mmCIF file of C-alpha atoms in Angstrom:
data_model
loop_
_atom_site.group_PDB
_atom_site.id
_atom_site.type_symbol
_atom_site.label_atom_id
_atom_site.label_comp_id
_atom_site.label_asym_id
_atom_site.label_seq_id
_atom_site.Cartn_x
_atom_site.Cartn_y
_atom_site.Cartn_z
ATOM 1 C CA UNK K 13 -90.564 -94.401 87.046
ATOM 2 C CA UNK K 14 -94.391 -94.281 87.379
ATOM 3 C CA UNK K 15 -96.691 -93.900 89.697
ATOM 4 C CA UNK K 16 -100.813 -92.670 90.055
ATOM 5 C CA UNK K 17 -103.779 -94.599 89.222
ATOM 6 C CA UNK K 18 -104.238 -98.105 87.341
ATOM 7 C CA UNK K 19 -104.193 -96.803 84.191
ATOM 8 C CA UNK K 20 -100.611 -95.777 85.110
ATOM 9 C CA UNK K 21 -99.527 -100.178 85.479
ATOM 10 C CA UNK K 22 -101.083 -100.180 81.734
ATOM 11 C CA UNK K 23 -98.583 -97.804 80.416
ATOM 12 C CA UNK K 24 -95.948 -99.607 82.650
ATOM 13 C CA UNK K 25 -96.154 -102.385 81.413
ATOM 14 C CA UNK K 26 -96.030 -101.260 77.664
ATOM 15 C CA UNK K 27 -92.850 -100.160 78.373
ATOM 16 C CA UNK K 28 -91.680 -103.154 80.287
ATOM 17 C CA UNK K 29 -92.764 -105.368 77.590
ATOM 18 C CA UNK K 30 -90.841 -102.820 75.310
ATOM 19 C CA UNK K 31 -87.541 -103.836 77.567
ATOM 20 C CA UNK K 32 -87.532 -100.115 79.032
ATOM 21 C CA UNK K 33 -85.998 -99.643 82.666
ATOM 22 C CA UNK K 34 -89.148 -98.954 84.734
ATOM 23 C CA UNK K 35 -90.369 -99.403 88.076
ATOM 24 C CA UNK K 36 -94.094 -98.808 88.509
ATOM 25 C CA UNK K 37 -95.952 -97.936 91.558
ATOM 26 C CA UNK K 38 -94.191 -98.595 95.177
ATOM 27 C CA UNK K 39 -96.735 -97.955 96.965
ATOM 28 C CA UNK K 40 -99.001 -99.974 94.707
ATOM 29 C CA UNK K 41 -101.890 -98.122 93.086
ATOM 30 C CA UNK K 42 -102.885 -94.828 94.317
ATOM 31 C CA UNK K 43 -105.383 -92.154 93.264
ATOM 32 C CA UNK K 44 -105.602 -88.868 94.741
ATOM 33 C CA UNK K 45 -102.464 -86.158 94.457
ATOM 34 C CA UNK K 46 -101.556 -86.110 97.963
ATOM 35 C CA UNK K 47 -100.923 -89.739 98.711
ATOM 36 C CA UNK K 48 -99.040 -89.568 95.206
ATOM 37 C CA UNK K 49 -97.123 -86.557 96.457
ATOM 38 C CA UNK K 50 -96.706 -88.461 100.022
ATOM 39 C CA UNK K 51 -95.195 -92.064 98.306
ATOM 40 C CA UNK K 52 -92.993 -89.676 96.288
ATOM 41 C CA UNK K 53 -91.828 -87.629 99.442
ATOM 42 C CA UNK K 54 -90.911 -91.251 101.140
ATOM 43 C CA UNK K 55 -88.767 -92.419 98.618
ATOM 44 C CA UNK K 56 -86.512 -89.064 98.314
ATOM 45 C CA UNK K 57 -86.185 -89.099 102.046
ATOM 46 C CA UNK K 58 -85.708 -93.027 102.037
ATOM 47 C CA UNK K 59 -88.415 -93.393 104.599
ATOM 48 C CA UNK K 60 -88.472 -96.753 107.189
ATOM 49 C CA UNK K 61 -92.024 -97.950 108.478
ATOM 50 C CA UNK K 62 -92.148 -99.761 111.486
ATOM 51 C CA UNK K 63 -94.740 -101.212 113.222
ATOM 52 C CA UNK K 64 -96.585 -97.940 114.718
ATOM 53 C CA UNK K 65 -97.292 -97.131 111.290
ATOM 54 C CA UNK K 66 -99.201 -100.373 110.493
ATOM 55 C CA UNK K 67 -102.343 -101.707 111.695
ATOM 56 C CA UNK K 68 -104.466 -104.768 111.942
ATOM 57 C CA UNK K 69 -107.784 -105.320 110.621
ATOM 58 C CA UNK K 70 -109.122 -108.107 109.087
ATOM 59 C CA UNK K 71 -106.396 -110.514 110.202
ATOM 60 C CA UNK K 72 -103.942 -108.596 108.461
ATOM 61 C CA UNK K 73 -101.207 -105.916 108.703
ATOM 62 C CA UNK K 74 -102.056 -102.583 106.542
ATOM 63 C CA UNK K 75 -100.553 -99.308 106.247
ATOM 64 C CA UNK K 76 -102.790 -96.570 105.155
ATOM 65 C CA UNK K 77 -100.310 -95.116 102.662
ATOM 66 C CA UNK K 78 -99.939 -98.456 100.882
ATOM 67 C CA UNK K 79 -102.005 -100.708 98.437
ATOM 68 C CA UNK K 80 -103.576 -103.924 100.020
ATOM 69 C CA UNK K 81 -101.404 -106.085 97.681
ATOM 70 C CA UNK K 82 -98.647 -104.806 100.570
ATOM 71 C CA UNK K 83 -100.755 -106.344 103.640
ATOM 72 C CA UNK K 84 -99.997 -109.638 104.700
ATOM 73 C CA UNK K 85 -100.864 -111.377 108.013
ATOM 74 C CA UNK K 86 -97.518 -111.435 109.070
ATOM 75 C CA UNK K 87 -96.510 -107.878 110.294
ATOM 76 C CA UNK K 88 -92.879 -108.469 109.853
ATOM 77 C CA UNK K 89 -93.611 -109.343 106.309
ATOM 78 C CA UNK K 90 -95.608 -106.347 105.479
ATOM 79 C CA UNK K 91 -92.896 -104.168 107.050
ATOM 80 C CA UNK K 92 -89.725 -105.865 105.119
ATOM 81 C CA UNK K 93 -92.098 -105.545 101.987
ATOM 82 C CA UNK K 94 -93.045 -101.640 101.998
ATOM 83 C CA UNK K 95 -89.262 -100.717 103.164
ATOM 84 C CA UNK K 96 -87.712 -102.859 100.433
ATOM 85 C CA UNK K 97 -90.127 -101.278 97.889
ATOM 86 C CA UNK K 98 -89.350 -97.808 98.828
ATOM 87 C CA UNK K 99 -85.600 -98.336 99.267
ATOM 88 C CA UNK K 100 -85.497 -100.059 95.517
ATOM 89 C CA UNK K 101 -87.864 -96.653 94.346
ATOM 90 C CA UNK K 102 -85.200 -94.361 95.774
ATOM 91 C CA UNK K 103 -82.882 -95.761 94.498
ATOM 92 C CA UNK K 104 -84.451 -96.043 90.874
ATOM 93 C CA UNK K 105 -86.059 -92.346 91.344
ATOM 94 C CA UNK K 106 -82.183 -90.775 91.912
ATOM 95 C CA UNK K 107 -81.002 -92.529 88.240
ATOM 96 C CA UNK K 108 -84.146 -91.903 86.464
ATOM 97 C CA UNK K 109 -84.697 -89.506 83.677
ATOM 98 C CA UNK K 110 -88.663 -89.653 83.919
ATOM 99 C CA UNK K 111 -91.398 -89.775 86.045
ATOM 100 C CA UNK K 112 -95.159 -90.665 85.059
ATOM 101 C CA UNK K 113 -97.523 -89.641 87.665
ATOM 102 C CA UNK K 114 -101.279 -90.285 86.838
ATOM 103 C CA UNK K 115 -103.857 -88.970 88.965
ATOM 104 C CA UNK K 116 -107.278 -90.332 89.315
ATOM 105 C CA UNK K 117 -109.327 -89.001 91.422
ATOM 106 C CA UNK K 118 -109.407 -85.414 93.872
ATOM 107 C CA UNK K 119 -111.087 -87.634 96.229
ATOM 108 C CA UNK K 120 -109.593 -88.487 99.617
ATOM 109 C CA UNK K 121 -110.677 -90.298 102.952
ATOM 110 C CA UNK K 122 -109.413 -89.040 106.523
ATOM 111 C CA UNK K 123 -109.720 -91.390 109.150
ATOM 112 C CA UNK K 124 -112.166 -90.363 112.043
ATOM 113 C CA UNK K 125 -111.535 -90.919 116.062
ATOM 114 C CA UNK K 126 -112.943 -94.593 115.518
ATOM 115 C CA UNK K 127 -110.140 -95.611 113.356
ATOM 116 C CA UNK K 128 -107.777 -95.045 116.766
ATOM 117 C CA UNK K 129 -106.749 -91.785 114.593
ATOM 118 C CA UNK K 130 -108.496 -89.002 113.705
ATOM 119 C CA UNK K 131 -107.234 -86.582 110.094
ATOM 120 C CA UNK K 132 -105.034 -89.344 108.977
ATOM 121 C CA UNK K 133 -105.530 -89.292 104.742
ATOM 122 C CA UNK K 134 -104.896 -92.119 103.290
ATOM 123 C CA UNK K 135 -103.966 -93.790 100.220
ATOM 124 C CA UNK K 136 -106.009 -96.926 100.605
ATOM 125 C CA UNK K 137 -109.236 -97.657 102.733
ATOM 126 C CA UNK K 138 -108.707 -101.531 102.978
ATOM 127 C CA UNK K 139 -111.732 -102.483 103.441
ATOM 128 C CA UNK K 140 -112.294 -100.763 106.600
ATOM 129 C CA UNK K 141 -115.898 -99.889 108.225
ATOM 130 C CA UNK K 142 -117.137 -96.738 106.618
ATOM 131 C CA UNK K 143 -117.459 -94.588 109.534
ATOM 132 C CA UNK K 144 -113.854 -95.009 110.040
ATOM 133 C CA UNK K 145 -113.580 -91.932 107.322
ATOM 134 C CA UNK K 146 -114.280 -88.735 106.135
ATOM 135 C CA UNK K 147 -114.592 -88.194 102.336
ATOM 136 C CA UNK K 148 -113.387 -84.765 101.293
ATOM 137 C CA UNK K 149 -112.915 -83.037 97.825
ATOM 138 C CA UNK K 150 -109.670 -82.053 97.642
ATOM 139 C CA UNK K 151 -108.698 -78.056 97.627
ATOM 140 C CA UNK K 152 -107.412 -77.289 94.807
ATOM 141 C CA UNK K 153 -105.091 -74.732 96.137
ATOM 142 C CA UNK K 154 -104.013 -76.751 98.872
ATOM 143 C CA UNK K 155 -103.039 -79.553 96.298
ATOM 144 C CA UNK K 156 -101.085 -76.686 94.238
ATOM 145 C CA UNK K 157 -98.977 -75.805 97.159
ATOM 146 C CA UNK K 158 -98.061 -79.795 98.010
ATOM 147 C CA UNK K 159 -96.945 -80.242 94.738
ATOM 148 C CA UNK K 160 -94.901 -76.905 94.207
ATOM 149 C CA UNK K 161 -92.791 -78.510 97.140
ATOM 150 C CA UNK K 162 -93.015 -81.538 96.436
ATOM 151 C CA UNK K 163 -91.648 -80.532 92.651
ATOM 152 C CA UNK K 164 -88.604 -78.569 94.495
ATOM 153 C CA UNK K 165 -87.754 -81.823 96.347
ATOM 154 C CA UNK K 166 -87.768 -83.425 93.325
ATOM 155 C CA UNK K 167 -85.548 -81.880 91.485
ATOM 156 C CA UNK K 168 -83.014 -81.340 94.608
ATOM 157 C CA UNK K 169 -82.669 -85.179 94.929
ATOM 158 C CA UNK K 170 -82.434 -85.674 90.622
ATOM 159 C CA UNK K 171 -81.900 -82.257 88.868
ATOM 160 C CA UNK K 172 -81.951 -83.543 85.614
ATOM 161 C CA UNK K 173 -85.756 -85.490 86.118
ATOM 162 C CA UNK K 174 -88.588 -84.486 83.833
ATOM 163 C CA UNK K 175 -92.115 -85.058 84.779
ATOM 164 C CA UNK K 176 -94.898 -86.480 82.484
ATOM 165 C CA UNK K 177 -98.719 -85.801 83.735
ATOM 166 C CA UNK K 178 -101.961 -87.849 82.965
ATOM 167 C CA UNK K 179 -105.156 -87.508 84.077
ATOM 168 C CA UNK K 180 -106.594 -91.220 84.791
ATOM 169 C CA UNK K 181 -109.621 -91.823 82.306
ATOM 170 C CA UNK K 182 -111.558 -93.928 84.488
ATOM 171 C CA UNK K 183 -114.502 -92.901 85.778
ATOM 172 C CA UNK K 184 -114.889 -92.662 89.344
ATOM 173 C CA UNK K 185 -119.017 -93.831 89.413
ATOM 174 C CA UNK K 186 -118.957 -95.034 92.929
ATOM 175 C CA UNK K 187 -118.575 -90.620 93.724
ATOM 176 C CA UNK K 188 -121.422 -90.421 91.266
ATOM 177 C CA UNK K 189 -121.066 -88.801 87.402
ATOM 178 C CA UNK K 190 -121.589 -84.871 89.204
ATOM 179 C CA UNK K 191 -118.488 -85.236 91.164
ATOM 180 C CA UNK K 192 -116.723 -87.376 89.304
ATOM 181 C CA UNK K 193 -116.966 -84.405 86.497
ATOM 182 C CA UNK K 194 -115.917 -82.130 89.299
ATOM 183 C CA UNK K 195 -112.717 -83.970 90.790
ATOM 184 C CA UNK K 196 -111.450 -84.482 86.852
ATOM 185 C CA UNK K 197 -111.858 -80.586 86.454
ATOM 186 C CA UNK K 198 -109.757 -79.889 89.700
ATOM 187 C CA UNK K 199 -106.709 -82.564 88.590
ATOM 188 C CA UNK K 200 -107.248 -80.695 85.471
ATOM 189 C CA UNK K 201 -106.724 -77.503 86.930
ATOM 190 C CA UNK K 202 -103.572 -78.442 89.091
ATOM 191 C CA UNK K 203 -102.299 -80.333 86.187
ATOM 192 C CA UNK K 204 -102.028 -77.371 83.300
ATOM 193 C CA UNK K 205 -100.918 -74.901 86.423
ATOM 194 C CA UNK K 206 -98.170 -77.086 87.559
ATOM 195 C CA UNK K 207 -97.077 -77.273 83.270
ATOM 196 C CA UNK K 208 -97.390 -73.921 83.084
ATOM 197 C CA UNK K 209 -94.898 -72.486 85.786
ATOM 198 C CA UNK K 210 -92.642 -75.535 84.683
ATOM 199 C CA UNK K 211 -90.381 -76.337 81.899
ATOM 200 C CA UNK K 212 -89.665 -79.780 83.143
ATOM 201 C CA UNK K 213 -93.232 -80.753 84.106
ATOM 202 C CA UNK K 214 -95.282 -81.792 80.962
ATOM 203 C CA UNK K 215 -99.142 -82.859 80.287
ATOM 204 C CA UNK K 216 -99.766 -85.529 77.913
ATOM 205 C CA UNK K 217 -103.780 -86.242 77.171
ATOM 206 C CA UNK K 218 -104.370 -90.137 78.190
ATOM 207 C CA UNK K 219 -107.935 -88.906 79.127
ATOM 208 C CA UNK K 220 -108.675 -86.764 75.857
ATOM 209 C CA UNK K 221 -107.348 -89.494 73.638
ATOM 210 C CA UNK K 222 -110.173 -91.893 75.485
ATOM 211 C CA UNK K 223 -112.779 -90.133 76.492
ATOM 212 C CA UNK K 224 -112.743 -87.863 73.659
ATOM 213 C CA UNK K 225 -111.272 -89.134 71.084
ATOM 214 C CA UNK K 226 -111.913 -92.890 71.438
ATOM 215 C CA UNK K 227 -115.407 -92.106 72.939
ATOM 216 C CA UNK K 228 -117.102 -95.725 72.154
ATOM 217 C CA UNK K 229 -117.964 -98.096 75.044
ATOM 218 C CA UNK K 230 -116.307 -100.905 73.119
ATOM 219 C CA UNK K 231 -113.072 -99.614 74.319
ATOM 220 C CA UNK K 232 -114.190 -100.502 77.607
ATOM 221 C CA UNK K 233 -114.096 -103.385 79.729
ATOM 222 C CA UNK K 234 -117.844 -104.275 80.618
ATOM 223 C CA UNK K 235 -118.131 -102.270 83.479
ATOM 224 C CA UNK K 236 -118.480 -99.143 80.953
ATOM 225 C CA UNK K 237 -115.869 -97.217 83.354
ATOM 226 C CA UNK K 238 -112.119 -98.861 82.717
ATOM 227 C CA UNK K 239 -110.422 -98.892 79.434
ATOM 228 C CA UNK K 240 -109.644 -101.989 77.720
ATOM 229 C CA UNK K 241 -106.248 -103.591 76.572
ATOM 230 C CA UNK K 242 -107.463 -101.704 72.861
ATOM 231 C CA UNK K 243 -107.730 -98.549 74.452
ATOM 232 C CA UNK K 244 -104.511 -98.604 76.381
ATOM 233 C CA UNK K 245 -102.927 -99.857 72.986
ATOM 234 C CA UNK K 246 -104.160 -96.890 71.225
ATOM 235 C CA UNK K 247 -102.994 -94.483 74.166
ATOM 236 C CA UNK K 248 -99.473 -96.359 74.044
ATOM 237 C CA UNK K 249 -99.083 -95.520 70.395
ATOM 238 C CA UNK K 250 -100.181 -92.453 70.707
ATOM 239 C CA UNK K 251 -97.358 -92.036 73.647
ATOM 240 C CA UNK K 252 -94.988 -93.507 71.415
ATOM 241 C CA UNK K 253 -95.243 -91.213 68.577
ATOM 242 C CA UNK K 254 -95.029 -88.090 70.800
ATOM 243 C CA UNK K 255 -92.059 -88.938 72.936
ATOM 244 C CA UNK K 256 -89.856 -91.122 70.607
ATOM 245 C CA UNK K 257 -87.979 -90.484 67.380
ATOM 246 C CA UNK K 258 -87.759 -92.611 64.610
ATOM 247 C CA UNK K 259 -84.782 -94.652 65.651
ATOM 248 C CA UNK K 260 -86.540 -95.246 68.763
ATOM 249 C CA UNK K 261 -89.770 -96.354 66.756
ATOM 250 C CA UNK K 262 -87.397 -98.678 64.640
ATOM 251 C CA UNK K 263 -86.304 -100.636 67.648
ATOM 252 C CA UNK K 264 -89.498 -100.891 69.772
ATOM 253 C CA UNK K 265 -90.724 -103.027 66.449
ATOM 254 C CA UNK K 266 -88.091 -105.109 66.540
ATOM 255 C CA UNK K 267 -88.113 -105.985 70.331
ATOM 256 C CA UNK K 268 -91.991 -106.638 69.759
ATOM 257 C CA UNK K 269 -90.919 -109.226 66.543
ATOM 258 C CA UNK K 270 -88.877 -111.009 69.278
ATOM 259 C CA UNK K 271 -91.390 -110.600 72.068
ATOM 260 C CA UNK K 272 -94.213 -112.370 69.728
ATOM 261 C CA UNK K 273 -91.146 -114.871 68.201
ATOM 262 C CA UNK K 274 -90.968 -115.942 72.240
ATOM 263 C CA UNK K 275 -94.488 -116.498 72.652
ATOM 264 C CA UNK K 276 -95.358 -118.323 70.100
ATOM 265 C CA UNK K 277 -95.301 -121.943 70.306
ATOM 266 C CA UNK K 278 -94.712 -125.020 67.469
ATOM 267 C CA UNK K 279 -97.230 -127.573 67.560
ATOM 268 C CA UNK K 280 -94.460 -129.789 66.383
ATOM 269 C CA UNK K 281 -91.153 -127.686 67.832
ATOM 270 C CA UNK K 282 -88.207 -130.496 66.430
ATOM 271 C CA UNK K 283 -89.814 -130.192 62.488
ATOM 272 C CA UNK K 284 -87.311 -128.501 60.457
ATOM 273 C CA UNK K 285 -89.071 -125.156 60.267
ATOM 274 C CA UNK K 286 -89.561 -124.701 63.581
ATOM 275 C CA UNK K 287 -85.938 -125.151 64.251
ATOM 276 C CA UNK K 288 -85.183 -122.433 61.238
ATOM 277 C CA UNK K 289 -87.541 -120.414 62.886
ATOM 278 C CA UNK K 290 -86.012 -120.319 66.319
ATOM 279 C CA UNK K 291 -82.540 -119.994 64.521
ATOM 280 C CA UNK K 292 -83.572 -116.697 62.582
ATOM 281 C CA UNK K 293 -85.545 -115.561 65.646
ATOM 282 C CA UNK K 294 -81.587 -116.202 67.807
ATOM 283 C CA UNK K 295 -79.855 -114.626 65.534
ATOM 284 C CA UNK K 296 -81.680 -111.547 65.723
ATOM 285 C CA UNK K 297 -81.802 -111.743 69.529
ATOM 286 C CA UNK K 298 -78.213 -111.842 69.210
ATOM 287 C CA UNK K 299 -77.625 -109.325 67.094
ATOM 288 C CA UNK K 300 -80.091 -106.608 69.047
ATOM 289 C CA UNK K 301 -78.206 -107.695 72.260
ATOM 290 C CA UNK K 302 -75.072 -106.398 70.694
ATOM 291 C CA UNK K 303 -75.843 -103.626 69.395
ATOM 292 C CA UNK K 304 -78.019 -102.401 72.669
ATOM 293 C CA UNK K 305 -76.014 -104.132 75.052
ATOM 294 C CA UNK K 306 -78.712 -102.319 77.772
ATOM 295 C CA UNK K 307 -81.665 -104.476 76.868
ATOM 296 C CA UNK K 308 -82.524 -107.581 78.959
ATOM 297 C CA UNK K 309 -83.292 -109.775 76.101
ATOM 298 C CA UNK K 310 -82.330 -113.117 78.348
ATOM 299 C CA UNK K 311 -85.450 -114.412 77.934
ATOM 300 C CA UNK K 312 -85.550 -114.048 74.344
ATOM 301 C CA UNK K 313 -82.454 -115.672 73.969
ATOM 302 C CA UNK K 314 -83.270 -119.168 76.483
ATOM 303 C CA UNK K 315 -86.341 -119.243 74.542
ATOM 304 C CA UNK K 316 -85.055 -119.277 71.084
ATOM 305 C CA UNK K 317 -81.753 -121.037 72.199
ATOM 306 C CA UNK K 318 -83.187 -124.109 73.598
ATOM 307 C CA UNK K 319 -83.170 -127.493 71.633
ATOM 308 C CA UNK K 320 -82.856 -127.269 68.590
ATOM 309 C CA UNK K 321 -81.636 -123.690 68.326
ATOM 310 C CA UNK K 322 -78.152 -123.076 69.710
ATOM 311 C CA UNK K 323 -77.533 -126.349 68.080
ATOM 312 C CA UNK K 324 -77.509 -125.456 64.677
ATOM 313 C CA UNK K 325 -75.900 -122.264 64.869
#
């Protein structure tokens, strides 16, 4: 399971692409620690939203501790959508053997008296009038202390769950370059103390390998701030060869030789050698299937056994 910043839906969906059982963000996107630590706290305790925790603005329902892709117009859809999330999240987070959280920014707002509730901080501003908030730098021991409990819940509701940390290597501008420098150093901070006190928890450096490493604005979409699809292809190799053996390695390759089999398409697809090409590309579909029974290769298998394929085997 993952959840944090954008960068962590880049990751994700490396590893969905590499057929891994994931389920990223469901909350949708979120940045600072303690609306991390607050999505993670509803889905052990299997939370239910109902309608006093949504509100309309805009012409559409919104909860503050959910992305906008969540809002809808209809309030009965926005409610059904959040509650199925977290009950599918709950459910996921009780099986799973890892958790990704990415954190992007010690930034938070807290809604003032003229958003009809004063202290509230929340995940996602939607859009709403800025005196509706209070921006506030995060304490760093206050985020220490969430997280120490929040860690104990964790491993109460899945005992055997081990935690992966990144730091988000996207450049919060909008803050301004002083305190974006300044709310990296504090996730830092609570990062390496949090690995520190715990076995399970671990740090792995998606920020050093780009900022640092990488370093070169032409891994960088043209807003010089987010990392391009090269950048999170270097970090996702680099993830690879820390966390998975050889074995491992061996079959990620060969679900990405069927994954670019599937998208490629014939100009011509009933020529002979498009049809032997679907046919070797089956075959190995089917025999990867069988020997990880696990993987979800079905749409490997439609692709390569339509016409023409299933045919001549």
């Amino acid at each position: 399971m993952l959840t944090g910043s954008c960068f962590t839906e880049h990751i994700g969906g490396h590893m969905a692409m590499a057929k891994m059982q994931v389920y990223s963000n469901p909350h949708g996107i979120l940045f600072n620690p303690n609306s991390i630590a607050g999505g993670l706290q509803a889905c052990i305790k299997g939370r239910r939203y109902c309608d006093e925790d949504l509100f309309c603005h805009n012409e559409t329902w919104n909860s503050w501790d959910f992305h906008s892709r969540f809002s809808h117009t209809s309030k009965e859809v926005a409610l059904s959508s959040m509650n199925d999330a977290i009950a599918r999240a709950s459910a996921f987070l009780a099986e799973a053997r890892w958790l990704i959280i990415t954190f992007g920014s010690a930034y938070q707002y807290f809604t003032t008296s003229q958003a009809g509730k004063a202290g509230y901080g929340v995940a996602n501003c939607h859009k709403a009038p800025g005196q509706w908030f209070e921006k506030k730098l995060l304490d760093i021991g206050h985020m220490q202390e969430t997280w120490e409990q929040l860690i104990a819940s964790l491993l109460a509701f899945n005992p055997a769950l081990q935690l992966i940390f990144t730091l988000s290597p996207v450049r919060h501008v909008r803050d301004g370059l002083i305190e974006n420098n300044r709310s990296k150093a504090r996730l830092h901070e609570l990062i390496h103390t949090l690995a520190d006190r715990h076995a399970h928890c671990h740090y792995f450096p998606a920020y050093e390998l780009v900022i640092d490493v990488l370093r070169d604005y032409r891994f960088f979409e043209q807003d010089m701030v987010h990392p391009n699809p090269l950048a999170a292809q270097y970090v996702w190799e680099q993830f690879v060869d820390v966390y998975m053996t050889a074995p491992d390695r061996d079959l990620l390759r060969r679900i990405g030789e069927l994954a670019a089999g599937a998208k490629h398409r014939h100009r011509f697809p009933e020529t002979g050698a498009a049809v032997v090409f679907r046919n070797a590309m089956l075959l190995k579909a089917r025999q990867l299937q069988k020997a990880f029974p696990y993987l979800d290769l079905s749409e490997e298998l439609k692709v390569f056994g339509g016409k023409g394929g299933r045919a001549a085997l």
